[in-house]
């Protein structure tokens, strides 16, 4: 299929750009938070997004 290689290469380039820009974006966004505040925010987001399994007997 013509152009497939170019589309794949472009897709890989876009993915690489996204992978490198997200950590920088997060650092800029949350730079004002202390490490303890970042830990607290991480825990709260995990709870809201239900990323952590509930403790035994908590539900």
mmCIF file of C-alpha atoms in Angstrom, residues 13-39:
data_model
loop_
_atom_site.group_PDB
_atom_site.id
_atom_site.type_symbol
_atom_site.label_atom_id
_atom_site.label_comp_id
_atom_site.label_asym_id
_atom_site.label_seq_id
_atom_site.Cartn_x
_atom_site.Cartn_y
_atom_site.Cartn_z
ATOM 1 C CA UNK A 13 7.259 10.644 15.289
ATOM 2 C CA UNK A 14 4.011 12.027 16.730
ATOM 3 C CA UNK A 15 3.986 9.330 19.429
ATOM 4 C CA UNK A 16 7.592 10.111 20.361
ATOM 5 C CA UNK A 17 6.767 13.828 20.604
ATOM 6 C CA UNK A 18 3.786 13.078 22.854
ATOM 7 C CA UNK A 19 5.805 10.761 25.083
ATOM 8 C CA UNK A 20 8.485 13.393 25.605
ATOM 9 C CA UNK A 21 6.169 16.385 25.994
ATOM 10 C CA UNK A 22 3.757 14.965 28.601
ATOM 11 C CA UNK A 23 6.271 14.786 31.492
ATOM 12 C CA UNK A 24 7.418 18.338 30.708
ATOM 13 C CA UNK A 25 3.799 19.530 30.630
ATOM 14 C CA UNK A 26 3.061 17.872 33.971
ATOM 15 C CA UNK A 27 6.179 19.361 35.542
ATOM 16 C CA UNK A 28 5.174 22.852 34.367
ATOM 17 C CA UNK A 29 1.569 22.365 35.470
ATOM 18 C CA UNK A 30 2.322 21.113 38.977
ATOM 19 C CA UNK A 31 5.586 22.939 39.702
ATOM 20 C CA UNK A 32 3.979 24.966 42.509
ATOM 21 C CA UNK A 33 3.085 21.837 44.497
ATOM 22 C CA UNK A 34 5.367 20.435 47.151
ATOM 23 C CA UNK A 35 6.317 16.747 46.950
ATOM 24 C CA UNK A 36 3.814 16.014 49.744
ATOM 25 C CA UNK A 37 1.059 17.852 47.844
ATOM 26 C CA UNK A 38 1.910 15.922 44.679
ATOM 27 C CA UNK A 39 1.669 12.651 46.625
#
